[in-house]
PDB file of C-alpha atoms in Angstrom:
ATOM      1  CA  UNK P   1      -0.044   0.027   0.145  1.00 34.00           C
ATOM      2  CA  UNK P   2       1.229   3.317  -0.954  1.00 34.00           C
ATOM      3  CA  UNK P   3       1.250   6.509   1.272  1.00 33.00           C
ATOM      4  CA  UNK P   4      -1.454   9.031   0.741  1.00 34.00           C
ATOM      5  CA  UNK P   5      -0.964  11.536  -1.988  1.00 36.00           C
ATOM      6  CA  UNK P   6      -0.827  14.407   0.431  1.00 36.00           C
ATOM      7  CA  UNK P   7       1.021  14.438   3.741  1.00 37.00           C
ATOM      8  CA  UNK P   8      -0.313  16.753   6.420  1.00 37.00           C
ATOM      9  CA  UNK P   9       2.902  18.425   8.064  1.00 39.00           C
ATOM     10  CA  UNK P  10       1.736  21.177  10.464  1.00 45.00           C
ATOM     11  CA  UNK P  11      -1.092  23.139  11.785  1.00 40.00           C
ATOM     12  CA  UNK P  12      -0.602  26.123  13.741  1.00 43.00           C
ATOM     13  CA  UNK P  13       0.377  29.839  13.672  1.00 40.00           C
ATOM     14  CA  UNK P  14       2.929  29.945  10.978  1.00 41.00           C
ATOM     15  CA  UNK P  15       3.598  33.752  10.831  1.00 39.00           C
ATOM     16  CA  UNK P  16       0.866  34.271  13.513  1.00 35.00           C
ATOM     17  CA  UNK P  17       2.987  35.243  16.436  1.00 33.00           C
ATOM     18  CA  UNK P  18       6.431  34.847  15.014  1.00 37.00           C
ATOM     19  CA  UNK P  19       7.877  36.785  12.077  1.00 40.00           C
ATOM     20  CA  UNK P  20       7.482  37.089   8.496  1.00 45.00           C
ATOM     21  CA  UNK P  21      10.001  38.581   6.339  1.00 48.00           C
ATOM     22  CA  UNK P  22       9.258  39.559   2.630  1.00 45.00           C
ATOM     23  CA  UNK P  23      10.631  41.754   0.214  1.00 44.00           C
ATOM     24  CA  UNK P  24      10.117  42.488  -3.488  1.00 41.00           C
ATOM     25  CA  UNK P  25      13.091  41.667  -5.663  1.00 43.00           C
ATOM     26  CA  UNK P  26      12.902  42.095  -9.465  1.00 43.00           C
ATOM     27  CA  UNK P  27       9.102  41.944  -9.170  1.00 46.00           C
ATOM     28  CA  UNK P  28       9.126  38.688  -7.164  1.00 48.00           C
ATOM     29  CA  UNK P  29       8.422  38.244  -3.430  1.00 54.00           C
ATOM     30  CA  UNK P  30      11.244  36.623  -1.492  1.00 60.00           C
ATOM     31  CA  UNK P  31      11.507  35.791   2.060  1.00 64.00           C
ATOM     32  CA  UNK P  32      10.342  33.479   4.767  1.00 67.00           C
ATOM     33  CA  UNK P  33       7.478  32.876   7.146  1.00 69.00           C
ATOM     34  CA  UNK P  34       7.670  31.325  10.473  1.00 66.00           C
ATOM     35  CA  UNK P  35       5.835  30.864  13.859  1.00 63.00           C
ATOM     36  CA  UNK P  36       6.839  31.877  17.349  1.00 56.00           C
ATOM     37  CA  UNK P  37       8.598  28.905  18.729  1.00 57.00           C
ATOM     38  CA  UNK P  38      11.795  26.869  17.680  1.00 55.00           C
ATOM     39  CA  UNK P  39       9.382  23.828  16.759  1.00 63.00           C
ATOM     40  CA  UNK P  40       7.385  25.856  14.320  1.00 78.00           C
ATOM     41  CA  UNK P  41       7.946  25.615  10.612  1.00 84.00           C
ATOM     42  CA  UNK P  42       9.758  28.018   8.721  1.00 88.00           C
ATOM     43  CA  UNK P  43       8.977  28.185   4.980  1.00 90.00           C
ATOM     44  CA  UNK P  44      11.420  29.782   2.601  1.00 91.00           C
ATOM     45  CA  UNK P  45       9.914  31.258  -0.717  1.00 89.00           C
ATOM     46  CA  UNK P  46      10.906  33.278  -3.773  1.00 88.00           C
ATOM     47  CA  UNK P  47       7.411  33.922  -5.252  1.00 87.00           C
ATOM     48  CA  UNK P  48       6.686  30.261  -4.314  1.00 92.00           C
ATOM     49  CA  UNK P  49       7.255  28.212  -1.329  1.00 94.00           C
ATOM     50  CA  UNK P  50      10.554  26.404  -1.909  1.00 95.00           C
ATOM     51  CA  UNK P  51      11.743  24.832   1.216  1.00 95.00           C
ATOM     52  CA  UNK P  52       9.940  24.056   4.516  1.00 94.00           C
ATOM     53  CA  UNK P  53      12.042  23.273   7.859  1.00 92.00           C
ATOM     54  CA  UNK P  54      11.203  22.252  11.450  1.00 88.00           C
ATOM     55  CA  UNK P  55      14.269  23.603  13.387  1.00 85.00           C
ATOM     56  CA  UNK P  56      17.116  22.477  11.140  1.00 87.00           C
ATOM     57  CA  UNK P  57      15.452  19.388   9.527  1.00 92.00           C
ATOM     58  CA  UNK P  58      14.190  19.994   6.075  1.00 95.00           C
ATOM     59  CA  UNK P  59      10.540  18.406   5.853  1.00 94.00           C
ATOM     60  CA  UNK P  60       9.889  19.266   2.358  1.00 95.00           C
ATOM     61  CA  UNK P  61      11.213  21.193  -0.866  1.00 97.00           C
ATOM     62  CA  UNK P  62      10.619  21.595  -4.566  1.00 97.00           C
ATOM     63  CA  UNK P  63       9.741  20.146  -6.767  1.00 97.00           C
ATOM     64  CA  UNK P  64       7.143  18.714  -4.024  1.00 96.00           C
ATOM     65  CA  UNK P  65       4.567  21.371  -3.483  1.00 95.00           C
ATOM     66  CA  UNK P  66       4.335  23.091  -0.252  1.00 95.00           C
ATOM     67  CA  UNK P  67       0.876  24.449   0.250  1.00 94.00           C
ATOM     68  CA  UNK P  68      -0.328  26.887   2.861  1.00 92.00           C
ATOM     69  CA  UNK P  69      -3.898  26.979   3.815  1.00 92.00           C
ATOM     70  CA  UNK P  70      -6.043  29.137   6.081  1.00 91.00           C
ATOM     71  CA  UNK P  71      -6.773  26.779   8.848  1.00 90.00           C
ATOM     72  CA  UNK P  72     -10.438  27.934   9.389  1.00 91.00           C
ATOM     73  CA  UNK P  73     -11.485  28.191   5.734  1.00 94.00           C
ATOM     74  CA  UNK P  74      -9.266  25.743   3.972  1.00 93.00           C
ATOM     75  CA  UNK P  75      -8.310  28.559   1.339  1.00 95.00           C
ATOM     76  CA  UNK P  76      -5.187  28.494  -0.240  1.00 95.00           C
ATOM     77  CA  UNK P  77      -2.782  31.359   0.939  1.00 93.00           C
ATOM     78  CA  UNK P  78      -0.445  32.563  -1.846  1.00 91.00           C
ATOM     79  CA  UNK P  79       3.091  33.633  -0.507  1.00 88.00           C
ATOM     80  CA  UNK P  80       2.120  37.350  -1.183  1.00 85.00           C
ATOM     81  CA  UNK P  81      -0.858  37.049   0.869  1.00 87.00           C
ATOM     82  CA  UNK P  82       0.916  35.478   3.844  1.00 84.00           C
ATOM     83  CA  UNK P  83       1.115  37.958   6.952  1.00 82.00           C
ATOM     84  CA  UNK P  84       1.213  38.280  10.531  1.00 80.00           C
ATOM     85  CA  UNK P  85      -1.657  36.889  12.501  1.00 82.00           C
ATOM     86  CA  UNK P  86      -2.703  34.096  10.047  1.00 85.00           C
ATOM     87  CA  UNK P  87      -3.260  30.465  11.304  1.00 87.00           C
ATOM     88  CA  UNK P  88      -2.255  27.935   8.682  1.00 88.00           C
ATOM     89  CA  UNK P  89      -2.084  24.408   7.806  1.00 88.00           C
ATOM     90  CA  UNK P  90       0.895  23.250   5.596  1.00 90.00           C
ATOM     91  CA  UNK P  91       0.499  20.320   3.278  1.00 91.00           C
ATOM     92  CA  UNK P  92       3.236  18.558   1.300  1.00 92.00           C
ATOM     93  CA  UNK P  93       2.140  17.155  -1.827  1.00 91.00           C
ATOM     94  CA  UNK P  94       4.560  14.870  -3.952  1.00 91.00           C
ATOM     95  CA  UNK P  95       5.695  15.525  -7.172  1.00 92.00           C
ATOM     96  CA  UNK P  96       5.059  13.832 -10.283  1.00 88.00           C
ATOM     97  CA  UNK P  97       7.909  11.361 -11.066  1.00 90.00           C
ATOM     98  CA  UNK P  98       9.238  13.175 -14.215  1.00 90.00           C
ATOM     99  CA  UNK P  99       9.867  16.227 -11.872  1.00 94.00           C
ATOM    100  CA  UNK P 100      12.141  14.012  -9.806  1.00 95.00           C
ATOM    101  CA  UNK P 101      14.511  12.894 -12.435  1.00 95.00           C
ATOM    102  CA  UNK P 102      18.106  14.251 -12.117  1.00 96.00           C
ATOM    103  CA  UNK P 103      17.524  16.426 -15.269  1.00 97.00           C
ATOM    104  CA  UNK P 104      14.407  17.808 -13.893  1.00 97.00           C
ATOM    105  CA  UNK P 105      15.944  18.360 -10.404  1.00 98.00           C
ATOM    106  CA  UNK P 106      18.662  20.794 -12.122  1.00 97.00           C
ATOM    107  CA  UNK P 107      15.757  22.984 -13.165  1.00 97.00           C
ATOM    108  CA  UNK P 108      13.086  22.773 -10.591  1.00 97.00           C
ATOM    109  CA  UNK P 109      15.028  21.331  -7.529  1.00 97.00           C
ATOM    110  CA  UNK P 110      16.139  23.339  -4.420  1.00 97.00           C
ATOM    111  CA  UNK P 111      19.616  23.847  -6.060  1.00 96.00           C
ATOM    112  CA  UNK P 112      18.031  25.680  -8.945  1.00 96.00           C
ATOM    113  CA  UNK P 113      16.993  28.150  -6.428  1.00 94.00           C
ATOM    114  CA  UNK P 114      20.108  28.695  -4.566  1.00 94.00           C
ATOM    115  CA  UNK P 115      19.574  26.178  -1.698  1.00 95.00           C
ATOM    116  CA  UNK P 116      22.115  23.661  -0.455  1.00 95.00           C
ATOM    117  CA  UNK P 117      19.311  21.051   0.186  1.00 94.00           C
ATOM    118  CA  UNK P 118      19.244  17.451  -1.062  1.00 95.00           C
ATOM    119  CA  UNK P 119      15.625  16.797  -2.436  1.00 97.00           C
ATOM    120  CA  UNK P 120      13.917  14.083  -0.444  1.00 95.00           C
ATOM    121  CA  UNK P 121      10.492  13.031  -1.742  1.00 94.00           C
ATOM    122  CA  UNK P 122       7.779  13.657   0.899  1.00 92.00           C
ATOM    123  CA  UNK P 123       5.827  10.748  -0.249  1.00 89.00           C
ATOM    124  CA  UNK P 124       5.505   8.410  -3.288  1.00 85.00           C
ATOM    125  CA  UNK P 125       3.404   9.732  -6.318  1.00 81.00           C
ATOM    126  CA  UNK P 126       0.223   7.418  -6.254  1.00 77.00           C
ATOM    127  CA  UNK P 127       0.354   5.248  -9.449  1.00 72.00           C
ATOM    128  CA  UNK P 128      -3.425   5.373  -9.969  1.00 73.00           C
ATOM    129  CA  UNK P 129      -3.208   9.222 -10.536  1.00 69.00           C
ATOM    130  CA  UNK P 130      -2.226  10.107 -14.156  1.00 70.00           C
ATOM    131  CA  UNK P 131      -1.611  13.514 -15.921  1.00 70.00           C
ATOM    132  CA  UNK P 132      -4.027  15.259 -17.958  1.00 68.00           C
ATOM    133  CA  UNK P 133      -1.899  14.126 -21.107  1.00 72.00           C
ATOM    134  CA  UNK P 134      -2.035  10.398 -20.080  1.00 71.00           C
ATOM    135  CA  UNK P 135      -5.940  10.682 -19.261  1.00 66.00           C
ATOM    136  CA  UNK P 136      -7.075  12.662 -22.339  1.00 69.00           C
ATOM    137  CA  UNK P 137      -4.152  12.421 -24.939  1.00 69.00           C
ATOM    138  CA  UNK P 138      -3.830  16.322 -24.859  1.00 66.00           C
ATOM    139  CA  UNK P 139      -1.150  17.590 -27.241  1.00 56.00           C
ATOM    140  CA  UNK P 140      -0.567  14.294 -28.808  1.00 51.00           C
ATOM    141  CA  UNK P 141      -1.428  13.377 -32.360  1.00 50.00           C
TER     142      UNK P 141
END
């Protein structure tokens, strides 16, 4: 049996009673969001969530998706909407196997964004899930 497609990682006050740093560099938001205690998650971003850490331990990074959701409504929170006082839940979703190849990781892995982090998948990609191309033959003739 494969693990679930999504792995719930954290729920709490990320950026709530801690700090959130954000700046605009060349039109892209860069920074980090964190909670108030050392056990809270820190998420580094450059327009997209790139690396999630608990203390010094990396719990997720690109190409896996790091998704921040409003804990009460379940709505997605974009990096530019992250702010002090939000209660968020963080989900890590596994990347498709094509994004995990050595060639793909050079372009979409953590090193491509300047992080000295080794990519470790958060979970297996469920084999029963297929891409739009596989389901409908989009773009293929």
